[in-house]
XYZ file of C-alpha atoms in Angstrom:
184
model
C 112.642 -46.915 89.673
C 111.966 -43.866 91.782
C 112.289 -43.730 95.588
C 110.427 -41.229 97.765
C 111.774 -40.664 101.276
C 109.440 -39.942 104.199
C 110.481 -39.238 107.803
C 108.324 -40.481 110.674
C 108.947 -38.061 113.548
C 107.789 -40.689 116.060
C 110.957 -42.727 116.388
C 112.679 -40.693 113.641
C 112.310 -43.657 111.306
C 112.460 -43.657 107.531
C 109.656 -44.843 105.273
C 110.189 -45.293 101.554
C 107.764 -45.351 98.639
C 109.411 -47.234 95.771
C 107.797 -46.706 92.383
C 107.997 -48.599 89.124
C 107.499 -45.611 86.835
C 106.533 -47.764 83.835
C 103.804 -49.837 85.494
C 102.718 -47.060 87.928
C 102.911 -49.570 90.801
C 104.342 -48.803 94.227
C 105.841 -50.560 97.228
C 106.038 -48.982 100.690
C 108.905 -50.004 102.948
C 108.540 -49.619 106.739
C 105.376 -47.509 107.071
C 105.833 -46.289 110.649
C 103.239 -43.586 110.152
C 101.116 -42.785 107.132
C 101.218 -39.066 106.422
C 99.438 -36.825 103.954
C 102.703 -36.738 101.966
C 102.722 -40.513 101.539
C 99.086 -40.601 100.459
C 99.758 -37.686 98.071
C 102.756 -39.492 96.559
C 100.456 -42.406 95.742
C 97.310 -40.524 94.726
C 98.824 -37.519 92.907
C 101.014 -39.826 90.820
C 98.116 -42.239 90.120
C 100.015 -45.177 91.604
C 98.709 -48.576 92.578
C 100.070 -49.636 95.981
C 100.743 -53.349 95.551
C 102.908 -54.236 98.548
C 104.321 -53.270 101.906
C 107.758 -54.586 102.897
C 108.699 -54.681 106.572
C 112.332 -54.841 107.665
C 111.452 -55.769 111.276
C 108.523 -55.647 113.664
C 109.118 -52.447 115.662
C 106.307 -49.903 115.989
C 108.153 -47.078 114.262
C 108.406 -49.325 111.193
C 104.965 -51.003 111.146
C 102.368 -48.779 112.852
C 101.082 -47.396 109.531
C 100.013 -50.776 108.146
C 96.506 -50.550 109.628
C 95.913 -47.196 107.936
C 97.231 -48.452 104.593
C 94.993 -51.518 104.732
C 91.946 -49.305 105.307
C 92.671 -47.357 102.116
C 94.439 -49.861 99.842
C 94.770 -53.607 99.481
C 98.546 -54.217 99.468
C 100.250 -57.538 100.103
C 102.284 -57.442 103.316
C 105.740 -59.075 103.383
C 107.663 -59.605 106.628
C 109.581 -62.262 108.533
C 107.185 -62.004 111.505
C 103.602 -63.268 111.175
C 102.445 -60.831 113.868
C 103.052 -57.822 111.617
C 99.638 -58.248 109.958
C 98.558 -61.713 111.161
C 96.867 -63.721 108.380
C 97.530 -60.939 105.850
C 101.296 -61.382 106.288
C 103.256 -63.187 103.600
C 105.976 -64.594 105.848
C 109.485 -64.490 104.407
C 112.035 -67.054 105.546
C 115.703 -67.182 104.659
C 116.835 -65.491 101.473
C 114.972 -65.279 98.200
C 113.647 -63.268 95.310
C 110.168 -61.976 94.513
C 108.700 -59.979 91.678
C 106.691 -57.106 93.135
C 105.432 -54.092 91.180
C 107.114 -55.740 88.176
C 110.490 -55.242 89.864
C 112.893 -57.866 91.150
C 112.998 -57.710 94.959
C 115.716 -59.715 96.659
C 115.248 -60.315 100.371
C 117.874 -61.479 102.850
C 117.276 -62.654 106.400
C 119.555 -60.619 108.683
C 118.966 -61.599 112.330
C 120.960 -59.747 114.932
C 119.159 -56.483 115.609
C 115.950 -58.542 115.874
C 115.269 -62.167 115.000
C 112.956 -61.045 112.175
C 115.273 -58.490 110.523
C 115.193 -58.571 106.719
C 116.918 -56.339 104.167
C 115.570 -55.816 100.652
C 117.475 -55.075 97.460
C 115.622 -53.437 94.595
C 117.803 -52.387 91.690
C 120.916 -50.656 93.016
C 119.380 -49.912 96.434
C 119.383 -51.943 99.646
C 116.808 -51.049 102.299
C 118.559 -52.038 105.526
C 115.996 -51.269 108.221
C 117.853 -51.182 111.537
C 120.591 -53.614 110.480
C 122.999 -50.944 109.175
C 123.038 -47.141 109.290
C 125.430 -44.507 107.975
C 128.375 -45.024 110.341
C 126.975 -47.744 112.625
C 125.327 -51.127 112.911
C 121.990 -51.798 114.545
C 121.812 -52.430 118.268
C 121.754 -55.974 119.620
C 120.750 -57.465 122.954
C 123.671 -59.881 123.424
C 127.241 -60.491 122.335
C 125.995 -63.536 120.394
C 123.470 -61.393 118.456
C 126.235 -58.888 117.753
C 128.438 -61.586 116.195
C 125.496 -62.845 114.113
C 124.722 -59.292 112.908
C 128.366 -58.522 112.028
C 128.649 -61.803 110.115
C 125.401 -61.181 108.231
C 126.474 -57.655 107.266
C 129.880 -58.878 106.140
C 128.508 -61.771 104.057
C 125.303 -60.258 102.658
C 125.798 -56.497 102.443
C 129.528 -55.762 102.233
C 129.839 -58.399 99.506
C 127.782 -56.158 97.178
C 129.272 -53.546 94.811
C 130.676 -50.377 96.429
C 128.204 -48.138 94.585
C 125.072 -49.832 95.936
C 123.011 -47.284 97.885
C 121.985 -48.078 101.454
C 118.647 -46.710 102.644
C 118.492 -47.269 106.416
C 115.587 -47.367 108.847
C 116.951 -44.246 110.564
C 119.294 -41.492 109.402
C 120.721 -40.542 106.008
C 121.434 -42.807 103.048
C 124.919 -44.155 102.462
C 126.743 -46.504 100.119
C 128.354 -49.902 100.632
C 131.775 -48.318 100.212
C 131.133 -45.621 102.836
C 129.613 -48.133 105.249
C 132.608 -50.439 104.883
C 135.034 -47.555 105.481
C 133.235 -45.663 108.252
C 131.067 -48.060 110.260
C 132.309 -48.126 113.824
C 133.124 -51.471 115.477
């Protein structure tokens, strides 16, 4: 598995292109804006874009879907139907999919938003706005904050220390660093 990082300057959000190097298939996670670099990563490497994974329905994480659907025919996975309407494969709860011939585990993580989902592919967890290097995602109530903290504790911190965290904003981290340095 290879992961390409792309920064969307609108909202300073991260977009990831995850590639199965054997099958030449790709997944895009949180396409806030589709840039020439993203298209080049797909086209220059002769990849087939098979899916788009959305961590939550905020513009800086989903605005590029329309562009992608004009060029490619990926399946869209999200916990909110409104992401791509009838083209959305709605995820509920926790589960596992095989996408691009890779095992993709998804975990519902409400707190930042009601539709927040994190994805684990290999040794990498794509956290969206649930968890960043040094902080948790914002919430709109003390109840949502408790839900988010509990979800992080049970679903993310329970993973091995060496698992890499790829957040929706900011630099990557690890489970160990997040556990040690995330502010309460």
